[in-house]
Amino acid sequence: MSNKIKLADINKLFKDLDVESLEGVTIEGDIELNISGGGGLNPALAYALGHEAAQISLHIANISRMLGYPVDQLFAEGLGLVPSPATVAEPAIQNLIESKFEVAKIAEWNTPIEEITLGATSADGGSRKSTVTLGGEKAMPYYFDAEMPHRNYVTMDVFDIPISMAKTVKSNYEDVMEDPAEWAKKVVKDFNADMVTIHLISTDPLINDTPAREAAKVVEDVLQAVDVPIVIGGSGNPQKDPEVLERAAEVAEGERALLASASLNLDYERVAKAATDHGHAVLSWTQLEINAQKELNRKLMKQCNVPRDSIVMDPTTAALGYGLDYAYSNMERIRLSALMGDTELNFPMSSGTTNAWGARESWMKESPLKEDSDWGPREYRGPIWEIVTGLTLSLAGNDLFMMMHPTSVQVLKEITQTLFGSIESRPTDINSWVTAEV
Amino acid sequence: MKVNSPLEAYKFLPGTNCGRCGEDTCMAFASHLIDRSHKATDCLPMVEEDKFANKLKELEALLAPEIREVVIGVGEKAVKIGGDDVLFRHKLTFFNKTAYAYDVTDTMDEKELLERVNTIQNFKKFYVGDFLTLDMIAVRCVSGNPETFTAAVKKVMQATDLPMVLCSFDPAVLKASLEVAAEKKPLLYAATKDNWQEVAKLAKDYEVPVTLFAPNDLDMLKSLAKTFSEMSINNLVLDPGTFPTGRDLKTTFENFLKIRRAGIEGDRDIACPIMAVPLTAWMAYDDEISASYWETVLASVFTVKYGDIMIMHSIQPHALLPQLHIRDTIYTDPRKPVTVDPGIMEIGSPTADSPVIITTNFALTYYTVESDVSSNKVDCYIVVVDTDGIGVEAAVAGGQLTAAKIKKTLDDAGFDLKEKTTFNTVILPGLAARLQGDVEDQLGSKVLIGPTDSGRIPGWLETNWPPENK
């Protein structure tokens, strides 16, 4: 068998060198290279052919140079550097070079995250119908290295007094804002919340200074109204919160609630004691600082004797566009350190995803800056802001999401459970996406 | 890159500490090679002197990023994708932000097509001193007709300098469009197991980057990549298929993780930029809002995890704004400081009658307040309090923003309110309202509570400034 290559073909091979510009040069006759060998092009043959072509290329270039054509400049312009002629005639390959894709699992991820169960059923001395178990991961979330044992959960916010909130959010709660128990019922029944967070914000001395004893009654009401596990939050006032959480922990005894929260700027010992005395878990809250998180967790364990199965961390959530990059990498670092053996950090994480509603993009009617393109209706902007904030942190390892808008909750659950692996696919022929009518 | 420490890179340098690179020592320069803030060619002696030529070449090879860099388009709007060296951004930073392309089709009438192109190329959102914008146009061949497609490509080229993705599985269609568009260096979409020979020839002949598409078949994807590389076609983008829903989406997610991990760990064949196509959300959802929401969800997931270029459909602001912000989130260099220096900043030309506005030294907070007042031409003082780089709401809760801290900031700057201002009044952020009493006591001045969002400061000042009682 013999492969013939004609000058015309060589010219094609030379296209890369822009030798079309050499059209003025004519070479007499049709030079033919006869190459004998087995079927197809083998690498040795290809190399030889390349070499031949390179020789001819130089030859033609030399002729042109003699004719005064600026060949070298042309080479330099065309390729940005002097070409290696051997690559010019790279042959077409006839058959796919078959390869096997392989990738290793990550061996250093050798420490699982603690499993924390919230809520207690009658079997365990509580009155919840269901419980929620967070954590247990042995890999980054949704990774193929190890199966994720528990899905992500959403706890929806309920406040003990009506508060100001974004219009898009408020429109869902106007009928229940005066009654925390009804509010709690609504988020569970209508909006599919896995848990309820009751924020006792009226206890803040600068708001209503509601006595702790009175606030605890609201907690009882919420426990009566719903049968899912609950989170009990204070007002964020560091002087008042320990007392408020103590009272609340007392009335919720046996229900295994999550107390929010212990932090370095309040009397965390009192909060920790309230949790351990009454069988609750405690939320260990720090502000975007991995070392502070280690310190607080260590204090809770060593100084306050909080058992390892009763700590959830809130390393702080900043909204999309307002520091989410710090929140994301802080969580990712915490989770990676934990998987690689840091037993001061291997606890489930919780995100105050509701913070997304602080971003002006989520609630402002239009951009305050004249230079911006139109922001579109805020009714659509708000929920997606909360969703993207949450799902980004889910990819960093966050387990529990505190959220507000029903659409956000629905979509966040859909994507996290999809990546978790519990949602069936809708049949979609993605091979035809290029021509799809959308 | 194959070097892990400044010392390893230092071995290749002249070691003369000549300082021409702008660093005092070759060791300092070496450490910037490792963090990728300098290139080897910034060492001028290495470039100029022949005796270093080999060392320079070796060093450049060792410093090359693990993931190939691919350039699409020409001129100012060209995009560069790939180039990453790490799997987690905090380990260094991610390079070359994900390129966002939005589609047009060759069956759109001219008016619709141009409207879309203009919306895409003109969309902008101001953020921390700069505008966030979109990058590319993906032209889809729906007609199946080479002439129709080429005509659409021409229209796009006339309307914008944004780089293009030319989408068709038919080599004849791609070839026809390359005849008019090749010089713009568009990205070809796509070579598959069926058409790869012809598409390879196009990529080679026209010298354009090319996408390899092998839905959920990583062996095939790698075989295609290896084969193309063997043919010296190196500007490759990998599309492992974006299945929009359910377990198929989970598999897609895992494919992205696998490809990138293998690439970073040294599998040269597959160490290429990855493409996601969130547009497939529109094949699974009928109504526009659900589809655009899910598309944005997919775009976010694959911006966070390793998508280097992606194609979307919705150009509604509620989709574009979060997409632009999540990309900025992930590609912001985590090594940049979180804080600005505390002190008193003068915005515009403030006088004794100008407002004095309190905020924190968290960089994002400060720049947001600063741009809100300066873009509305408000002359004022901003008091930047050292809150350890924590924003207003969290700093009030965490005790980093207190009356004492505010007083300290003013004292340190030697800024006496009674002396320097007419009204002896400061404006607290709405989210710090609870500090009002304390601040009044500590400063001995009047305290106004401003809006909770600094975007409303200009409007708020109109009704609240100057304050009524001196």
CSV table of C-alpha atoms in Angstrom, one decimal, chain A residues 2-340:
chain,number,residue,atom,x,y,z
A,2,SER,CA,1.2,3.4,-0.8
A,3,ASN,CA,0.1,6.9,0.4
A,4,LYS,CA,0.7,9.7,-1.9
A,5,ILE,CA,1.0,13.3,-0.8
A,6,LYS,CA,0.9,16.0,-3.4
A,7,LEU,CA,2.2,19.6,-3.2
A,8,ALA,CA,-1.4,20.7,-3.0
A,9,ASP,CA,-1.8,18.7,0.2
A,10,ILE,CA,1.4,20.1,1.5
A,11,ASN,CA,0.1,23.5,0.9
A,12,LYS,CA,-2.8,22.7,3.1
A,13,LEU,CA,-0.5,21.5,5.8
A,14,PHE,CA,1.3,24.8,5.5
A,15,LYS,CA,-1.8,26.7,6.2
A,16,ASP,CA,-0.6,27.3,9.7
A,17,LEU,CA,2.4,29.1,8.4
A,18,ASP,CA,0.3,31.4,6.2
A,19,VAL,CA,2.2,30.2,3.1
A,20,GLU,CA,-0.8,31.0,1.0
A,21,SER,CA,0.9,34.3,0.8
A,22,LEU,CA,3.5,32.6,-1.2
A,23,GLU,CA,1.1,32.2,-4.1
A,24,GLY,CA,3.5,34.2,-6.3
A,25,VAL,CA,6.0,31.4,-6.1
A,26,THR,CA,5.4,28.6,-8.6
A,27,ILE,CA,7.1,25.3,-8.5
A,28,GLU,CA,7.2,23.4,-11.7
A,29,GLY,CA,5.6,20.0,-11.8
A,30,ASP,CA,3.6,18.2,-9.2
A,31,ILE,CA,6.0,16.9,-6.6
A,32,GLU,CA,4.8,13.6,-5.3
A,33,LEU,CA,6.1,11.8,-2.3
A,34,ASN,CA,5.6,8.1,-2.4
A,35,ILE,CA,5.4,6.5,1.0
A,36,SER,CA,5.0,2.8,1.3
A,37,GLY,CA,3.9,1.0,4.4
A,38,GLY,CA,1.0,-0.7,6.2
A,39,GLY,CA,-2.5,0.6,6.3
A,40,GLY,CA,-3.1,4.0,7.9
A,41,LEU,CA,-0.6,6.2,9.4
A,42,ASN,CA,1.6,4.8,12.1
A,43,PRO,CA,3.6,7.2,14.4
A,44,ALA,CA,6.9,6.5,12.7
A,45,LEU,CA,5.4,7.2,9.4
A,46,ALA,CA,3.8,10.3,10.7
A,47,TYR,CA,7.1,11.5,12.1
A,48,ALA,CA,8.8,10.8,8.8
A,49,LEU,CA,6.1,12.6,6.9
A,50,GLY,CA,6.3,15.5,9.3
A,51,HIS,CA,10.0,15.6,8.7
A,52,GLU,CA,9.6,15.5,5.0
A,53,ALA,CA,7.1,18.3,5.1
A,54,ALA,CA,9.4,20.3,7.3
A,55,GLN,CA,12.2,19.9,4.8
A,56,ILE,CA,10.0,21.1,2.0
A,57,SER,CA,8.7,23.9,4.1
A,58,LEU,CA,12.3,25.2,4.6
A,59,HIS,CA,13.0,24.7,1.0
A,60,ILE,CA,10.1,26.8,-0.1
A,61,ALA,CA,10.9,29.4,2.5
A,62,ASN,CA,14.4,29.5,1.1
A,63,ILE,CA,13.2,30.1,-2.4
A,64,SER,CA,11.0,32.9,-1.2
A,65,ARG,CA,13.8,34.4,0.7
A,66,MET,CA,15.8,34.5,-2.5
A,67,LEU,CA,12.9,36.2,-4.2
A,68,GLY,CA,13.0,38.9,-1.5
A,69,TYR,CA,9.9,37.8,0.4
A,70,PRO,CA,10.0,38.6,4.1
A,71,VAL,CA,9.6,35.0,5.2
A,72,ASP,CA,11.1,35.2,8.6
A,73,GLN,CA,9.0,38.2,9.6
A,74,LEU,CA,6.0,36.3,8.3
A,75,PHE,CA,6.8,33.3,10.5
A,76,ALA,CA,7.3,35.5,13.5
A,77,GLU,CA,4.0,37.3,13.0
A,78,GLY,CA,2.0,34.3,12.2
A,79,LEU,CA,2.9,32.3,15.3
A,80,GLY,CA,4.4,34.8,17.7
A,81,LEU,CA,7.6,32.8,17.7
A,82,VAL,CA,9.7,30.7,15.4
A,83,PRO,CA,7.7,27.6,14.8
A,84,SER,CA,9.0,24.1,15.2
A,85,PRO,CA,8.5,22.8,11.8
A,86,ALA,CA,7.9,19.2,12.9
A,87,THR,CA,4.5,20.1,14.4
A,88,VAL,CA,3.3,21.7,11.2
A,89,ALA,CA,2.4,18.5,9.5
A,90,GLU,CA,0.7,16.8,12.5
A,91,PRO,CA,-1.3,14.1,10.9
A,92,ALA,CA,-4.9,13.5,11.4
A,93,ILE,CA,-5.5,10.5,13.7
A,94,GLN,CA,-7.9,7.9,12.4
A,95,ASN,CA,-8.9,6.2,15.6
A,96,LEU,CA,-9.7,7.5,19.0
A,97,ILE,CA,-6.9,6.9,21.5
A,98,GLU,CA,-8.9,5.0,24.0
A,99,SER,CA,-8.3,6.0,27.6
A,100,LYS,CA,-9.7,5.1,31.0
A,101,PHE,CA,-10.6,7.8,33.4
A,102,GLU,CA,-9.5,7.3,37.0
A,103,VAL,CA,-9.5,9.3,40.1
A,104,ALA,CA,-8.6,8.4,43.7
A,105,LYS,CA,-10.7,9.0,46.8
A,106,ILE,CA,-9.2,11.4,49.4
A,107,ALA,CA,-7.4,9.3,52.0
A,108,GLU,CA,-6.9,12.1,54.5
A,109,TRP,CA,-10.6,12.5,55.2
A,110,ASN,CA,-10.5,10.0,58.0
A,111,THR,CA,-12.5,11.7,60.8
A,112,PRO,CA,-16.3,11.7,60.7
A,113,ILE,CA,-18.5,14.6,61.8
A,114,GLU,CA,-20.4,14.0,65.0
A,115,GLU,CA,-24.0,13.0,64.6
A,116,ILE,CA,-26.4,15.3,66.6
A,117,THR,CA,-30.0,14.5,67.0
A,118,LEU,CA,-32.5,17.2,67.7
A,119,GLY,CA,-36.0,16.7,69.0
A,120,ALA,CA,-37.2,13.8,71.2
A,121,THR,CA,-40.2,11.5,70.6
A,122,SER,CA,-42.2,10.0,73.4
A,123,ALA,CA,-39.9,7.0,73.4
A,124,ASP,CA,-37.1,9.4,74.6
A,125,GLY,CA,-39.2,11.4,77.0
A,126,GLY,CA,-40.3,14.1,74.6
A,127,SER,CA,-43.4,15.0,72.6
A,128,ARG,CA,-42.0,15.4,69.1
A,129,LYS,CA,-43.4,13.3,66.3
A,130,SER,CA,-40.2,13.4,64.4
A,131,THR,CA,-36.5,14.0,65.1
A,132,VAL,CA,-33.8,15.5,62.9
A,133,THR,CA,-30.2,14.0,62.8
A,134,LEU,CA,-27.5,16.3,61.5
A,135,GLY,CA,-23.9,15.4,60.7
A,136,GLY,CA,-22.2,12.1,60.3
A,137,GLU,CA,-20.4,13.1,57.1
A,138,LYS,CA,-17.1,11.4,56.2
A,139,ALA,CA,-16.4,13.6,53.1
A,140,MET,CA,-17.2,17.0,51.8
A,141,PRO,CA,-20.9,17.4,51.1
A,142,TYR,CA,-22.4,15.3,48.2
A,143,TYR,CA,-18.9,14.0,47.3
A,144,PHE,CA,-18.4,10.5,45.9
A,145,ASP,CA,-15.7,9.7,48.5
A,146,ALA,CA,-18.2,8.6,51.1
A,147,GLU,CA,-22.0,8.5,51.2
A,148,MET,CA,-23.6,11.4,53.1
A,149,PRO,CA,-25.7,9.8,55.9
A,150,HIS,CA,-28.2,12.6,56.5
A,151,ARG,CA,-29.8,15.2,54.3
A,152,ASN,CA,-29.8,18.9,55.0
A,153,TYR,CA,-32.6,20.3,57.1
A,154,VAL,CA,-34.4,23.6,57.2
A,155,THR,CA,-35.7,25.4,60.3
A,156,MET,CA,-37.9,28.4,59.7
A,157,ASP,CA,-37.9,31.6,61.7
A,158,VAL,CA,-40.8,32.5,64.0
A,159,PHE,CA,-40.6,35.7,66.2
A,160,ASP,CA,-42.4,36.3,69.4
A,161,ILE,CA,-43.5,39.8,68.3
A,162,PRO,CA,-44.2,41.3,64.8
A,163,ILE,CA,-41.0,42.6,63.4
A,164,SER,CA,-40.1,44.6,60.4
A,165,MET,CA,-39.1,42.5,57.5
A,166,ALA,CA,-38.7,42.6,53.7
A,167,LYS,CA,-42.1,43.1,52.0
A,168,THR,CA,-41.6,40.0,49.9
A,169,VAL,CA,-41.2,37.9,53.1
A,170,LYS,CA,-43.8,39.7,55.1
A,171,SER,CA,-46.6,39.0,52.7
A,172,ASN,CA,-46.4,35.3,53.7
A,173,TYR,CA,-46.8,36.0,57.4
A,174,GLU,CA,-49.2,38.9,57.8
A,175,ASP,CA,-52.0,36.7,59.1
A,176,VAL,CA,-49.9,35.1,61.8
A,177,MET,CA,-47.5,37.7,63.0
A,178,GLU,CA,-49.4,38.4,66.2
A,179,ASP,CA,-49.4,34.8,67.2
A,180,PRO,CA,-46.1,32.8,67.4
A,181,ALA,CA,-47.9,29.5,67.8
A,182,GLU,CA,-50.0,30.0,64.6
A,183,TRP,CA,-46.9,31.3,62.9
A,184,ALA,CA,-45.1,28.1,63.8
A,185,LYS,CA,-48.0,26.0,62.6
A,186,LYS,CA,-48.0,27.8,59.3
A,187,VAL,CA,-44.3,27.2,58.5
A,188,VAL,CA,-44.6,23.5,59.3
A,189,LYS,CA,-48.0,22.8,57.6
A,190,ASP,CA,-47.9,25.2,54.6
A,191,PHE,CA,-44.2,25.7,54.0
A,192,ASN,CA,-42.8,22.3,54.8
A,193,ALA,CA,-40.3,23.4,57.5
A,194,ASP,CA,-38.4,20.5,59.1
A,195,MET,CA,-38.0,22.5,62.3
A,196,VAL,CA,-39.1,25.8,63.8
A,197,THR,CA,-36.9,28.5,65.4
A,198,ILE,CA,-38.6,30.6,68.0
A,199,HIS,CA,-36.7,33.9,68.4
A,200,LEU,CA,-37.5,35.6,71.7
A,201,ILE,CA,-36.5,39.0,70.5
A,202,SER,CA,-39.0,40.9,72.6
A,203,THR,CA,-36.9,40.0,75.7
A,204,ASP,CA,-34.3,42.6,74.6
A,205,PRO,CA,-34.2,45.4,77.2
A,206,LEU,CA,-34.1,47.9,74.3
A,207,ILE,CA,-37.3,46.3,72.7
A,208,ASN,CA,-39.9,45.2,75.2
A,209,ASP,CA,-37.7,43.8,77.9
A,210,THR,CA,-40.2,40.9,78.2
A,211,PRO,CA,-39.3,38.9,81.4
A,212,ALA,CA,-37.7,35.5,80.8
A,213,ARG,CA,-40.5,33.7,82.6
A,214,GLU,CA,-43.1,35.3,80.2
A,215,ALA,CA,-41.0,34.5,77.1
A,216,ALA,CA,-40.7,30.9,78.2
A,217,LYS,CA,-44.5,30.6,77.9
A,218,VAL,CA,-44.2,31.4,74.2
A,219,VAL,CA,-41.8,28.5,73.9
A,220,GLU,CA,-44.4,26.2,75.5
A,221,ASP,CA,-47.1,27.5,73.1
A,222,VAL,CA,-44.9,26.7,70.1
A,223,LEU,CA,-44.1,23.2,71.5
A,224,GLN,CA,-47.8,22.7,71.8
A,225,ALA,CA,-48.6,24.0,68.3
A,226,VAL,CA,-46.1,21.9,66.4
A,227,ASP,CA,-44.5,18.5,66.8
A,228,VAL,CA,-41.2,19.0,65.0
A,229,PRO,CA,-38.0,19.7,66.8
A,230,ILE,CA,-37.3,23.4,67.7
A,231,VAL,CA,-34.5,25.9,68.1
A,232,ILE,CA,-34.8,28.4,70.8
A,233,GLY,CA,-33.2,31.8,70.1
A,234,GLY,CA,-32.7,34.7,72.4
A,235,SER,CA,-32.7,38.4,71.4
A,236,GLY,CA,-29.0,38.6,70.9
A,237,ASN,CA,-28.6,40.8,74.0
A,238,PRO,CA,-25.6,39.3,75.7
A,239,GLN,CA,-26.7,40.3,79.2
A,240,LYS,CA,-30.2,39.1,78.9
A,241,ASP,CA,-29.9,36.0,76.8
A,242,PRO,CA,-28.4,33.6,79.4
A,243,GLU,CA,-31.4,34.1,81.7
A,244,VAL,CA,-33.9,33.9,78.8
A,245,LEU,CA,-32.4,30.6,77.5
A,246,GLU,CA,-32.3,29.2,81.1
A,247,ARG,CA,-36.0,29.7,81.5
A,248,ALA,CA,-36.8,28.4,78.0
A,249,ALA,CA,-34.6,25.3,78.5
A,250,GLU,CA,-36.5,24.5,81.7
A,251,VAL,CA,-39.9,24.6,80.1
A,252,ALA,CA,-38.7,22.6,77.1
A,253,GLU,CA,-37.1,19.9,79.2
A,254,GLY,CA,-37.0,16.5,77.5
A,255,GLU,CA,-37.7,18.0,74.0
A,256,ARG,CA,-34.0,18.1,73.0
A,257,ALA,CA,-34.1,21.6,71.5
A,258,LEU,CA,-31.2,23.6,70.2
A,259,LEU,CA,-30.3,26.6,72.3
A,260,ALA,CA,-29.2,29.6,70.3
A,261,SER,CA,-26.7,30.5,71.3
A,262,ALA,CA,-23.5,30.3,73.3
A,263,SER,CA,-20.8,32.8,72.2
A,264,LEU,CA,-17.6,34.2,73.6
A,265,ASN,CA,-19.2,37.6,74.3
A,266,LEU,CA,-21.8,36.3,76.8
A,267,ASP,CA,-21.8,34.0,79.8
A,268,TYR,CA,-21.6,30.8,77.7
A,269,GLU,CA,-21.3,28.7,80.8
A,270,ARG,CA,-24.8,29.5,81.8
A,271,VAL,CA,-26.1,28.7,78.4
A,272,ALA,CA,-24.1,25.5,78.3
A,273,LYS,CA,-25.4,24.5,81.8
A,274,ALA,CA,-29.0,25.2,80.7
A,275,ALA,CA,-28.5,22.8,77.8
A,276,THR,CA,-26.8,20.0,79.8
A,277,ASP,CA,-29.2,20.3,82.8
A,278,HIS,CA,-32.3,19.9,80.6
A,279,GLY,CA,-31.0,17.6,77.8
A,280,HIS,CA,-30.7,20.1,75.0
A,281,ALA,CA,-28.0,20.8,72.4
A,282,VAL,CA,-26.2,24.1,72.2
A,283,LEU,CA,-25.4,26.3,69.2
A,284,SER,CA,-21.8,27.4,69.3
A,285,TRP,CA,-21.7,30.8,67.6
A,286,THR,CA,-18.6,32.6,66.5
A,287,GLN,CA,-18.0,35.3,63.9
A,288,LEU,CA,-16.2,34.2,60.8
A,289,GLU,CA,-13.1,33.1,62.7
A,290,ILE,CA,-12.0,29.5,62.7
A,291,ASN,CA,-9.7,29.9,65.8
A,292,ALA,CA,-12.5,31.5,67.8
A,293,GLN,CA,-14.7,28.6,66.8
A,294,LYS,CA,-12.1,26.1,68.1
A,295,GLU,CA,-11.7,28.1,71.3
A,296,LEU,CA,-15.5,28.2,72.0
A,297,ASN,CA,-16.0,24.6,71.2
A,298,ARG,CA,-13.1,23.6,73.5
A,299,LYS,CA,-14.5,25.7,76.3
A,300,LEU,CA,-17.9,24.2,75.9
A,301,MET,CA,-16.5,20.7,76.0
A,302,LYS,CA,-13.7,21.0,78.6
A,303,GLN,CA,-14.9,23.8,80.8
A,304,CYS,CA,-18.7,23.3,80.6
A,305,ASN,CA,-18.8,19.5,80.0
A,306,VAL,CA,-21.1,19.7,77.1
A,307,PRO,CA,-21.2,16.2,75.5
A,308,ARG,CA,-19.8,15.9,71.9
A,309,ASP,CA,-23.2,14.9,70.7
A,310,SER,CA,-24.8,18.2,71.8
A,311,ILE,CA,-22.8,20.8,69.9
A,312,VAL,CA,-23.8,22.5,66.6
A,313,MET,CA,-21.7,25.3,65.2
A,314,ASP,CA,-22.8,28.6,63.7
A,315,PRO,CA,-19.6,30.1,62.2
A,316,THR,CA,-21.7,33.1,60.9
A,317,THR,CA,-23.5,33.5,57.5
A,318,ALA,CA,-22.8,36.7,55.5
A,319,ALA,CA,-25.2,37.3,52.6
A,320,LEU,CA,-24.3,36.9,48.9
A,321,GLY,CA,-22.4,40.1,48.0
A,322,TYR,CA,-21.9,41.0,51.6
A,323,GLY,CA,-19.1,38.7,52.7
A,324,LEU,CA,-20.3,35.3,51.6
A,325,ASP,CA,-16.8,34.7,50.3
A,326,TYR,CA,-15.5,34.8,53.9
A,327,ALA,CA,-18.4,32.8,55.3
A,328,TYR,CA,-18.0,30.2,52.6
A,329,SER,CA,-14.3,29.7,53.0
A,330,ASN,CA,-14.5,29.8,56.8
A,331,MET,CA,-17.0,26.9,56.7
A,332,GLU,CA,-15.1,25.0,54.1
A,333,ARG,CA,-11.9,25.3,56.2
A,334,ILE,CA,-13.7,24.2,59.3
A,335,ARG,CA,-15.2,21.2,57.5
A,336,LEU,CA,-11.9,20.2,55.9
A,337,SER,CA,-10.0,20.5,59.1
A,338,ALA,CA,-12.6,18.4,60.9
A,339,LEU,CA,-12.5,15.6,58.2
A,340,MET,CA,-8.7,15.6,58.5
